[in-house]
PDB file of C-alpha atoms in Angstrom:
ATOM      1  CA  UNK A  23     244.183 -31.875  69.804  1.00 93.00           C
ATOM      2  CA  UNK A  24     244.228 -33.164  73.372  1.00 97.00           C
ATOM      3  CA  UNK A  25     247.549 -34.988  74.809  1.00 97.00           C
ATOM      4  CA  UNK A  26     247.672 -37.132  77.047  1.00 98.00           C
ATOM      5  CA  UNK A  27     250.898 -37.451  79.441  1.00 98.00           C
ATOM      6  CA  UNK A  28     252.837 -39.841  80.282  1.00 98.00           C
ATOM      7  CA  UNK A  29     253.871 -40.118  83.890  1.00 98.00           C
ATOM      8  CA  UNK A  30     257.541 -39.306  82.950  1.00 98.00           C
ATOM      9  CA  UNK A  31     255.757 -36.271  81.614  1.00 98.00           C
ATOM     10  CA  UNK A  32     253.657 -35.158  84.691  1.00 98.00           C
ATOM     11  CA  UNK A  33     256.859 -35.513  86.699  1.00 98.00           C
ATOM     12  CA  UNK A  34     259.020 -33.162  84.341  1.00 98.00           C
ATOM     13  CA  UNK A  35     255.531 -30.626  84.667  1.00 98.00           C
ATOM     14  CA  UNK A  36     255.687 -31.104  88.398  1.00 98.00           C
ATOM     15  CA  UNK A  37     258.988 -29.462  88.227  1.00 98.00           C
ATOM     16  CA  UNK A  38     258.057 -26.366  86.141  1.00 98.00           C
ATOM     17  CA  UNK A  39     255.101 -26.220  88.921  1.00 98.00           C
ATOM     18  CA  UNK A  40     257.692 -26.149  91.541  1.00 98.00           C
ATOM     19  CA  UNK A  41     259.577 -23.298  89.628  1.00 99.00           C
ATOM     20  CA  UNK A  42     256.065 -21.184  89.485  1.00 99.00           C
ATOM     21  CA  UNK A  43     255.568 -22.007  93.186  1.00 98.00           C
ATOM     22  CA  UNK A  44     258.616 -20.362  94.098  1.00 98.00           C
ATOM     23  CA  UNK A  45     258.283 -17.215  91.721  1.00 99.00           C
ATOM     24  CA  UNK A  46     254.705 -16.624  92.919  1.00 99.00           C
ATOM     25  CA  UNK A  47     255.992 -17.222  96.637  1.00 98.00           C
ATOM     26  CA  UNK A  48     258.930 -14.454  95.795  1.00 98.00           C
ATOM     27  CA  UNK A  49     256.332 -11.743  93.965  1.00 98.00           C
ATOM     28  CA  UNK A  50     253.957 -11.963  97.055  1.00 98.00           C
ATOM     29  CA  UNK A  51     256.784 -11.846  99.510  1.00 98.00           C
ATOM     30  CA  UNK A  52     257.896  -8.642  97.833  1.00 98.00           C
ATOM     31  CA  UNK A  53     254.470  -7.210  97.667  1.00 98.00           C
ATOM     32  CA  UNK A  54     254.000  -4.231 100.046  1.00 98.00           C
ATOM     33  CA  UNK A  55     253.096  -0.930 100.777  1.00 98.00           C
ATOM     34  CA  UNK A  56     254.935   1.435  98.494  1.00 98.00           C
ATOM     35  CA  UNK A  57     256.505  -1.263  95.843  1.00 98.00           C
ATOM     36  CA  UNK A  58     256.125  -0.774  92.471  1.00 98.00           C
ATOM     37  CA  UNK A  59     254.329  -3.750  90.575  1.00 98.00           C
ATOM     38  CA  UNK A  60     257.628  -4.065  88.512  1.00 98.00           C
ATOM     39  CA  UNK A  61     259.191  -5.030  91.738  1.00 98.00           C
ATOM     40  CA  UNK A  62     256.995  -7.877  91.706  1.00 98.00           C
ATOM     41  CA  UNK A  63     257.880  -9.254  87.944  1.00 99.00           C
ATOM     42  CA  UNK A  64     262.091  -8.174  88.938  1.00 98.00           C
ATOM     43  CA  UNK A  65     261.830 -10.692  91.920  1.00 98.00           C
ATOM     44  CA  UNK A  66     259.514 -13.416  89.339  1.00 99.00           C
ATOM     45  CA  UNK A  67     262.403 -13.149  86.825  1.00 98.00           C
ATOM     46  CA  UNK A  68     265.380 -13.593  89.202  1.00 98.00           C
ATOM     47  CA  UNK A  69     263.577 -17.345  90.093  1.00 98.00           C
ATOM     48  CA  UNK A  70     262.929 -18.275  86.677  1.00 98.00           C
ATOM     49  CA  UNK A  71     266.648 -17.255  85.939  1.00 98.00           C
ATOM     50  CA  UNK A  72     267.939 -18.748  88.664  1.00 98.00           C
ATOM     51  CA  UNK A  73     266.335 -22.280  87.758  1.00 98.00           C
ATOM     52  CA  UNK A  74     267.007 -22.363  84.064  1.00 98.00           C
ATOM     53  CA  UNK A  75     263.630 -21.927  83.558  1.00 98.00           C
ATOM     54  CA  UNK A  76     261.335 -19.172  80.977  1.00 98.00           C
ATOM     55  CA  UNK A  77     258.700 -17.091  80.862  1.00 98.00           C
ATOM     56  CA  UNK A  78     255.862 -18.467  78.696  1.00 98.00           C
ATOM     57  CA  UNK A  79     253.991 -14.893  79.145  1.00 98.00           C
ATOM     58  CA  UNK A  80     257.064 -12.757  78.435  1.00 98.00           C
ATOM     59  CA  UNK A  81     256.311 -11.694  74.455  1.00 98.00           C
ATOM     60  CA  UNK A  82     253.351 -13.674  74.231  1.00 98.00           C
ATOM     61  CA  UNK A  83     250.733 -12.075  72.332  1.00 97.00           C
ATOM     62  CA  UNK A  84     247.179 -13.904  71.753  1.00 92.00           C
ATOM     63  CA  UNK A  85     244.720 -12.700  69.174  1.00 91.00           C
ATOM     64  CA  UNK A  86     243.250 -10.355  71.115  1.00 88.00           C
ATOM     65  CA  UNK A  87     246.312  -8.514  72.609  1.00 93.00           C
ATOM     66  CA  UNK A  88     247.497  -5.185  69.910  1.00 94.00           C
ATOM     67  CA  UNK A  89     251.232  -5.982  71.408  1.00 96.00           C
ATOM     68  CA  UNK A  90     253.240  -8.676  72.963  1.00 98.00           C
ATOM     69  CA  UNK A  91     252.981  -9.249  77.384  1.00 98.00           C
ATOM     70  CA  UNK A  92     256.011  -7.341  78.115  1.00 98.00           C
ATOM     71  CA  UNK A  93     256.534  -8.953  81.833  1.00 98.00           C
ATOM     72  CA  UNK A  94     256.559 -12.671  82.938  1.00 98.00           C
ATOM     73  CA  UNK A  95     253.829 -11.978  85.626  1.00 99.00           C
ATOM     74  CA  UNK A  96     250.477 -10.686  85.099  1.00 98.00           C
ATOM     75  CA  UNK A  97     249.695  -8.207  88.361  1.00 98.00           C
ATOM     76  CA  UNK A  98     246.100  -7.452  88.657  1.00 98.00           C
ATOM     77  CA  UNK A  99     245.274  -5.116  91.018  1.00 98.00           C
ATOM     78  CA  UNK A 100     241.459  -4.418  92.877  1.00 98.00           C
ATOM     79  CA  UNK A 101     239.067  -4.127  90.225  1.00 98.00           C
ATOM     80  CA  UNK A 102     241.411  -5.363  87.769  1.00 98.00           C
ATOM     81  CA  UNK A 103     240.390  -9.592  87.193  1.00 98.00           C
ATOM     82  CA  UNK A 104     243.512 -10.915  84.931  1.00 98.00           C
ATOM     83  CA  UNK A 105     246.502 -10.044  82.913  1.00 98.00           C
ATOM     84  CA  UNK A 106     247.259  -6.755  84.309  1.00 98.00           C
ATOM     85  CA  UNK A 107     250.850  -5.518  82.744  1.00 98.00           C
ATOM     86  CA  UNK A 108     253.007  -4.932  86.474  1.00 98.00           C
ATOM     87  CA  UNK A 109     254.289  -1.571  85.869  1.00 98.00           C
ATOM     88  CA  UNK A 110     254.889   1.523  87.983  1.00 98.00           C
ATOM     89  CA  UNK A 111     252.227   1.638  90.173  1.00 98.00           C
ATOM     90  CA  UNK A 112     252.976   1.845  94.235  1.00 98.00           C
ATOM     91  CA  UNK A 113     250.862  -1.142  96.185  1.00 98.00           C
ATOM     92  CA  UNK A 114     248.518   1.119  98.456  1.00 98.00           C
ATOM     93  CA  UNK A 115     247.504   0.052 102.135  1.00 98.00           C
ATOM     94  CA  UNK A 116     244.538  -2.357 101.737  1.00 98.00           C
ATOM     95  CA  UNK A 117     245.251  -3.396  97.708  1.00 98.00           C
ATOM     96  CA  UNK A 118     243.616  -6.701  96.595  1.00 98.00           C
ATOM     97  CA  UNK A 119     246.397  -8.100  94.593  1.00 98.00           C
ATOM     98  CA  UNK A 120     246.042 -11.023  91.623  1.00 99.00           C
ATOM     99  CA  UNK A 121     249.569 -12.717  90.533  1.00 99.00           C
ATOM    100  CA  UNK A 122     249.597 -14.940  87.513  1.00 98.00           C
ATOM    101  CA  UNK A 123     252.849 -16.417  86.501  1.00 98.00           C
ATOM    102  CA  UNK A 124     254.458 -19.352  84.073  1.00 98.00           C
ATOM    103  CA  UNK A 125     257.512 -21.262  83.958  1.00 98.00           C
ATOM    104  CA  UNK A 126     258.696 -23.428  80.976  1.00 98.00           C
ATOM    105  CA  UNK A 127     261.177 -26.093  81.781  1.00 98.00           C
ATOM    106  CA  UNK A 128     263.015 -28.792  79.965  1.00 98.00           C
ATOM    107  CA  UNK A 129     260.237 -28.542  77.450  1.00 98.00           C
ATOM    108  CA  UNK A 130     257.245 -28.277  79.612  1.00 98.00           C
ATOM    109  CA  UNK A 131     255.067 -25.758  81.331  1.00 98.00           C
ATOM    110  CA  UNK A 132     253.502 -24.645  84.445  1.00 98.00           C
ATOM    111  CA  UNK A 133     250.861 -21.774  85.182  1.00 98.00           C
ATOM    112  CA  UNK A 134     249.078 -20.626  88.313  1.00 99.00           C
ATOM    113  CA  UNK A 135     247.923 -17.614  90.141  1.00 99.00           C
ATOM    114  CA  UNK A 136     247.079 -16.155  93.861  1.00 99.00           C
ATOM    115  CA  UNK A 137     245.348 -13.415  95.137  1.00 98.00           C
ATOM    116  CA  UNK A 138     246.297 -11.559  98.208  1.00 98.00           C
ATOM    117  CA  UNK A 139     245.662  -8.001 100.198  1.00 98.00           C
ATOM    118  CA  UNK A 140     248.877  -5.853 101.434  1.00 98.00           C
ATOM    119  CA  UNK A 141     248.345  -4.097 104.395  1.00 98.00           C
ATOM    120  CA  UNK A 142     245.504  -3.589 106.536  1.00 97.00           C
ATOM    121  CA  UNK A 143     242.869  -6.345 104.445  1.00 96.00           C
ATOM    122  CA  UNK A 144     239.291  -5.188 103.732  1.00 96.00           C
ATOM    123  CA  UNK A 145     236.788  -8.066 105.295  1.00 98.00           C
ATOM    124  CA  UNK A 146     235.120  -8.283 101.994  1.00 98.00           C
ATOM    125  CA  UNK A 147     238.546  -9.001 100.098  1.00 98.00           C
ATOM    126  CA  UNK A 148     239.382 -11.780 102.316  1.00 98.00           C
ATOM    127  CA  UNK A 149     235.882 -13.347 101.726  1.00 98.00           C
ATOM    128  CA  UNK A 150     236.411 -12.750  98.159  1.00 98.00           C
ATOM    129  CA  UNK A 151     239.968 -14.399  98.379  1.00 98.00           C
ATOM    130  CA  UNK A 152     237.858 -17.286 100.031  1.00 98.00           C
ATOM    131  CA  UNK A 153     235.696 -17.661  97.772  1.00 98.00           C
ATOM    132  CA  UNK A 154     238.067 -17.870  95.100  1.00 98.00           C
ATOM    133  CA  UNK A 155     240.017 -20.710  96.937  1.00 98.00           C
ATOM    134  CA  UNK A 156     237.025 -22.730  97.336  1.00 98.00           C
ATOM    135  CA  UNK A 157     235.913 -22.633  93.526  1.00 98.00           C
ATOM    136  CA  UNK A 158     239.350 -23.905  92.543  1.00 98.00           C
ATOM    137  CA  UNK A 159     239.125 -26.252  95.276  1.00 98.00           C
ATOM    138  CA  UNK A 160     235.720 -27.772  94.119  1.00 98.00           C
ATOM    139  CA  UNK A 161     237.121 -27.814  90.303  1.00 98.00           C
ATOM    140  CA  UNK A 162     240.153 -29.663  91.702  1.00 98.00           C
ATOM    141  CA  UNK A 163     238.040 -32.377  93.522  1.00 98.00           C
ATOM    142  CA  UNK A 164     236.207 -32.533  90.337  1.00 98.00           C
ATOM    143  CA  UNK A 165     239.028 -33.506  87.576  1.00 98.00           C
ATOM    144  CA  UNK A 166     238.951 -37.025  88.689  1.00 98.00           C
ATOM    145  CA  UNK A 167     238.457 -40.265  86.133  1.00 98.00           C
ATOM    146  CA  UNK A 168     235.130 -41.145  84.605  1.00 96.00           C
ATOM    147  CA  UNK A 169     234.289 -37.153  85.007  1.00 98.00           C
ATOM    148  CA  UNK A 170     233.552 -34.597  81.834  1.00 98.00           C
ATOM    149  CA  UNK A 171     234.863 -31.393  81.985  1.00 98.00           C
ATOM    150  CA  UNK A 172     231.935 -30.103  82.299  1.00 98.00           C
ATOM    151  CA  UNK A 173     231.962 -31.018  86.069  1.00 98.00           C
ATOM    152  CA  UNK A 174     235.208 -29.456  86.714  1.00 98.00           C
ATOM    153  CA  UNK A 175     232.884 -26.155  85.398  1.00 98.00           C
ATOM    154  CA  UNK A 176     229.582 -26.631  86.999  1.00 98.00           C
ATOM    155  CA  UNK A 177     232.061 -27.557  90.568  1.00 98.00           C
ATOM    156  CA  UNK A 178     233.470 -23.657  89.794  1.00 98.00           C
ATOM    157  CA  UNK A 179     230.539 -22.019  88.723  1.00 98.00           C
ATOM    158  CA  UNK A 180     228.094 -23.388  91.647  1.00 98.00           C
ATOM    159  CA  UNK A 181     230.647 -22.119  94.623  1.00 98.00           C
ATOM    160  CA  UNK A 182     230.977 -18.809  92.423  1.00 98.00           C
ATOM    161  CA  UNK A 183     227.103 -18.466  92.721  1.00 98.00           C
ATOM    162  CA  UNK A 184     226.709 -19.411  96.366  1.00 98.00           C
ATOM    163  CA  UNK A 185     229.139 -16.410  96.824  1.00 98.00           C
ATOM    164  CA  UNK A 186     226.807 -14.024  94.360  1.00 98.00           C
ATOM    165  CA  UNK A 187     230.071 -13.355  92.410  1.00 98.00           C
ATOM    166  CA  UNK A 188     230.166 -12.956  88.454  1.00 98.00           C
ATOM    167  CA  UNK A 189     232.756 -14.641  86.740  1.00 98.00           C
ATOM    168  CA  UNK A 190     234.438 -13.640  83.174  1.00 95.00           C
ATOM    169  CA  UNK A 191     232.468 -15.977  80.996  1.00 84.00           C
ATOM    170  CA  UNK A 192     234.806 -15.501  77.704  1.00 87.00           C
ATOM    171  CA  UNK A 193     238.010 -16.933  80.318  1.00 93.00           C
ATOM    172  CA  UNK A 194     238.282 -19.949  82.103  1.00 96.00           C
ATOM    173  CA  UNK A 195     241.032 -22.718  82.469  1.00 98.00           C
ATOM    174  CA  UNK A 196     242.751 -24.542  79.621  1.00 98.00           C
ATOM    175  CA  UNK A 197     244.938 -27.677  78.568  1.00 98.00           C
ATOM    176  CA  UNK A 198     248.488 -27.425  79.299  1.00 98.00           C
ATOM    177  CA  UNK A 199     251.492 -29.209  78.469  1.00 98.00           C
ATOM    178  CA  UNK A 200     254.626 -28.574  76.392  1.00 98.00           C
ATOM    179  CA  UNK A 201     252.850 -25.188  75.016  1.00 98.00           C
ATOM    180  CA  UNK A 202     250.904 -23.057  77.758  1.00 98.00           C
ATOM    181  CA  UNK A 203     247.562 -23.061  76.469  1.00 97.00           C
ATOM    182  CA  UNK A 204     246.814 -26.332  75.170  1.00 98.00           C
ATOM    183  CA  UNK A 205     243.138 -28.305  74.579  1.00 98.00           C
ATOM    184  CA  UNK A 206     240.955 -28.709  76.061  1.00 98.00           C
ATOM    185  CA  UNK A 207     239.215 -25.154  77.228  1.00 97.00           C
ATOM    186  CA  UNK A 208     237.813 -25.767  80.464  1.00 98.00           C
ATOM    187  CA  UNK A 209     234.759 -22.861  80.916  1.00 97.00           C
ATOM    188  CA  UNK A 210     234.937 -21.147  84.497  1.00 96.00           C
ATOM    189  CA  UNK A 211     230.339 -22.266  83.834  1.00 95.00           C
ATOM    190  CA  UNK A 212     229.659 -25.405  82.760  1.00 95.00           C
ATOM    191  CA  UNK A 213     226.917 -28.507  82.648  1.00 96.00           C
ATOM    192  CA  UNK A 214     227.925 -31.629  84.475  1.00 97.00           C
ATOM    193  CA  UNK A 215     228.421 -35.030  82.477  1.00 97.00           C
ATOM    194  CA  UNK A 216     229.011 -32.567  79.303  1.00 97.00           C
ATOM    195  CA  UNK A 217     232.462 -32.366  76.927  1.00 97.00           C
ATOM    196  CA  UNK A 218     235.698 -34.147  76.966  1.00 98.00           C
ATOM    197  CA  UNK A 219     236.066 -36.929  79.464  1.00 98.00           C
ATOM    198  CA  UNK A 220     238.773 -36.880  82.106  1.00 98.00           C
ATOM    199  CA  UNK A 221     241.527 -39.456  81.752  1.00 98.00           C
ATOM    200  CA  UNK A 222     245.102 -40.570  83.352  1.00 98.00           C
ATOM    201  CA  UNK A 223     247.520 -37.656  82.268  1.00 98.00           C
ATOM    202  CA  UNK A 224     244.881 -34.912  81.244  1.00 98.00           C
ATOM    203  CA  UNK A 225     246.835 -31.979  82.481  1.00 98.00           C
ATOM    204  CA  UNK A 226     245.060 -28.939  83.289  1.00 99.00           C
ATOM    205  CA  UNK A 227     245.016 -25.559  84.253  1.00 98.00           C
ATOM    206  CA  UNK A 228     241.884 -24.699  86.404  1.00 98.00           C
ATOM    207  CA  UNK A 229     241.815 -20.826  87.061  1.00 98.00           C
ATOM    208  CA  UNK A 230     238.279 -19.072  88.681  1.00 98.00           C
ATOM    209  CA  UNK A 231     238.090 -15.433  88.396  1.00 98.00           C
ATOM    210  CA  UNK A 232     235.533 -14.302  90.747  1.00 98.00           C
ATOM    211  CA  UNK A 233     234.068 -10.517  91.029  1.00 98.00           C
ATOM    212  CA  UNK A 234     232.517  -9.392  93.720  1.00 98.00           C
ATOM    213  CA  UNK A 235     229.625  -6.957  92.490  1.00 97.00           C
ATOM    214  CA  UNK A 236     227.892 -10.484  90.903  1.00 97.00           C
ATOM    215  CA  UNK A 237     228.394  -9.339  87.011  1.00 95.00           C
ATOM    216  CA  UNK A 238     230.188 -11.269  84.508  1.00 96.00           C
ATOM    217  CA  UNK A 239     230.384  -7.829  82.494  1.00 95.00           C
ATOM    218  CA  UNK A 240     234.120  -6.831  82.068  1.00 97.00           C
ATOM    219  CA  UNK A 241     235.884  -4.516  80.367  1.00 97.00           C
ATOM    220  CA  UNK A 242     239.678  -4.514  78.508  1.00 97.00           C
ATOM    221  CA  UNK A 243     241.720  -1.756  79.679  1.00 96.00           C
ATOM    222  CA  UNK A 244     243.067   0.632  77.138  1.00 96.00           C
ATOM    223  CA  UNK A 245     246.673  -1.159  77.322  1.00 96.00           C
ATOM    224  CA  UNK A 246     244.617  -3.690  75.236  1.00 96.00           C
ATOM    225  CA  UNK A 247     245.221  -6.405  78.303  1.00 97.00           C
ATOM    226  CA  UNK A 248     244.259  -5.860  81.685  1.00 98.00           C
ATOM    227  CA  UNK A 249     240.609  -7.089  81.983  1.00 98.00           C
ATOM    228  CA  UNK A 250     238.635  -4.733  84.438  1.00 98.00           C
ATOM    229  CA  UNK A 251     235.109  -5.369  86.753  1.00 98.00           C
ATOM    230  CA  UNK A 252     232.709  -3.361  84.601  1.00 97.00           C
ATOM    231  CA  UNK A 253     231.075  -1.760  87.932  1.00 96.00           C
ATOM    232  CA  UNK A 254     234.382  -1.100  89.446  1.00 97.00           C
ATOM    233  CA  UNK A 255     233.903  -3.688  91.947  1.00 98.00           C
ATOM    234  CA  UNK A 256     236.945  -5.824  93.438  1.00 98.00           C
ATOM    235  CA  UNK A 257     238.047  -9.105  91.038  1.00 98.00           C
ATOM    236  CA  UNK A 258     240.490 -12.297  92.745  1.00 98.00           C
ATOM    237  CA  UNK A 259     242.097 -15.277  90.621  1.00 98.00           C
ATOM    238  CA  UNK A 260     243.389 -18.232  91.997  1.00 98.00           C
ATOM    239  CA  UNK A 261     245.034 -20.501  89.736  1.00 99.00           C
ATOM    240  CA  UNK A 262     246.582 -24.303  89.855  1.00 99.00           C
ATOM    241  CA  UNK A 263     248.134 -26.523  87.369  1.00 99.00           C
ATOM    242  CA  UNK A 264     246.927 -30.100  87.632  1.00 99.00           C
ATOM    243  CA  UNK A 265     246.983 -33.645  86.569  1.00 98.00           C
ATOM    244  CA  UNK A 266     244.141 -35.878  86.262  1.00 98.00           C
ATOM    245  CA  UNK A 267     245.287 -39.452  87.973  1.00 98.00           C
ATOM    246  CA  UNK A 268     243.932 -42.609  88.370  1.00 98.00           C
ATOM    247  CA  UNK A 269     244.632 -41.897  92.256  1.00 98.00           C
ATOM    248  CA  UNK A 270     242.580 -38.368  92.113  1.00 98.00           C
ATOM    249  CA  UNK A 271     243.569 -34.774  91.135  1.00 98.00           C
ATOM    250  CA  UNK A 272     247.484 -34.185  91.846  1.00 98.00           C
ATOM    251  CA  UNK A 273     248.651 -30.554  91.906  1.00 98.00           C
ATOM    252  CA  UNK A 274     251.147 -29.532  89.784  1.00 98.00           C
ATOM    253  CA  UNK A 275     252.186 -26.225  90.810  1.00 98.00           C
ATOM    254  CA  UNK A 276     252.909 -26.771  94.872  1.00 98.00           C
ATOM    255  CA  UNK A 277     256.432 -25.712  96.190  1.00 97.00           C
TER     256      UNK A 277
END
C-alpha cells in the first residue's frame, strides 16, 4: 500500500535527510588512500549517534540476503554496483567509490547514496560519476504532479542509454516513509504515462546504478550482498530521497 504524507510528515523526513546528508558528507570526507572501508561506516555511525538517529541497514536482511547487513553503510567499490559490506579493505589511489546510507528519525526515514574517486580520478570514472548525476537529475525533474512513475523511469533509463551504460534491471528506487522500502517500486527502465500516478506527498527514493561496460548482467558476490558488473567493468550509484509537491520535486536528503 502506497502512503501519502502529510506535510508535517515530509518535514519530519526532511530531517532524517539532513542526518544522511551529514553521514554521507563524513564517510566521503574520511575516504582516502590507505583507509579501511570500516573507517567509512565508524565515521557514518558516530553521526547517526550523535543525532539520535538509526541505522535502517544495520541488521536488515531482505529475502535475498543468507545473513543480516552488518554495517549502516553500504561501500561499493569499482566494479562493485550496490550494497557492498565496508570491511577491511585499504581505498587504493584511483578507487571509484559508491556510499549508500539511511537514517531513521522520530519515526521516519531517509536513504541516499554518492559516488566518488580517491586519489588521482580515472577520466572515465568521472564521466561515469556524471552520468550517474544526470540520470537522477532527469528522474528528479520527472516526479512532478499529473506524472506516472513510469516517467520518473523512462527520465533514468534514456540518460543511462545516451551514456551506453547498463543498469541493474532487478534494482531501482522505491517508496519510502516510516519503513525504508515502502510502495511503490520505481524501475531504474520504464514506459512514460505507465503505473502509479504522482501526487502531493508521494515520497520517494530515486537511485540509478549505472555500469560502464553497457550490460545490465550482474553478479552477487559470494558474501551473498555485494552486487558486482558481470564484465568487471566500473559501476556508480547516486541516490536522493524525495517528495513529490504540488510546487515540483523537493529533495529530501540535502544537508
Amino acid at each position: 500500500m502506497v502512503e501519502i504524507k502529510t506535510d508535517t510528515a515530509l518535514e519530519a523526513m526532511r530531517e532524517a535527510g539532513r542526518v544522511v546528508a551529514h553521514a554521507l558528507a563524513a564517510a566521503r570526507a574520511t575516504a582516502a588512500v590507505g583507509v579501511r572501508l570500516r573507517e567509512l561506516d565508524e565515521a557514518a555511525r558516530t553521526v547517526l549517534t550523535e543525532a539520535g538517529a538509526s541505522s535502517p541497514f544495520l541488521g536488515y536482511q531482505p529475502s535475498f540476503a543468507p545473513v543480516p547487513f552488518p554495517a549502516v553503510i553500504c561501500a561499493s567499490v569499482n566494479d562493485a554496483v550496490a550494497h557492498g559490506i565496508p570491511g577491511d579493505y585499504r581505498l587504493r589511489d584511483g578507487d571509484l567509490v559508491s556510499v549508500d546510507c539511511g537514517a531513521e528519525l522520530d519515526g521516519w526515514t531517509g536513504d541516499a547514496a554518492v559516488s566518488f574517486t580517491v586519489g588521482t580520478p580515472c577520466p572515465a570514472d568521472l564521466e561515469l560519476i556524471a552520468a550517474t548525476q544526470q540520470a537522477l537529475d532527469a528522474g528528479i525533474a520527472a516526479a512532478t504532479v499529473g506524472h506516472r512513475i513510469g516517467d520518473i523511469s523512462h527520465a533514468i533509463a534514456t540518460v543511462a542509454g545516451k551514456a551506453a551504460c547498463g543498469m541493474p534491471a532487478d534494482f531501482g528506487g522505491h517508496g519510502i516513509g516510516r519503513r525504508m522500502h515502502e510502495d511503490p517500486h520505481v524501475p531504474n527502465h520504464g514506459r512514460p504515462g505507465r503505473g502509479f500516478p504522482l501526487r502531493h506527498g508521494l515520497t520517494l527514493a530515486l537511485e540509478p546504478m549505472l555500469m560502464a561496460g553497457g550490460r545490465d548482467a550482474y553478479f552477487t558476490d559470494s558474501d551473498g550482498w555485494t552486487l558486482r558488473t558481470i564484465d568487471g567493468s566500473r559501476a556508480a550509484h547516486i541516490e536522493h530521497t524525495i517528495a513529490v509537491t504540488e510546487d515540483g520535486p523537493r529533495v529530501l536528503t540535502l544537508p
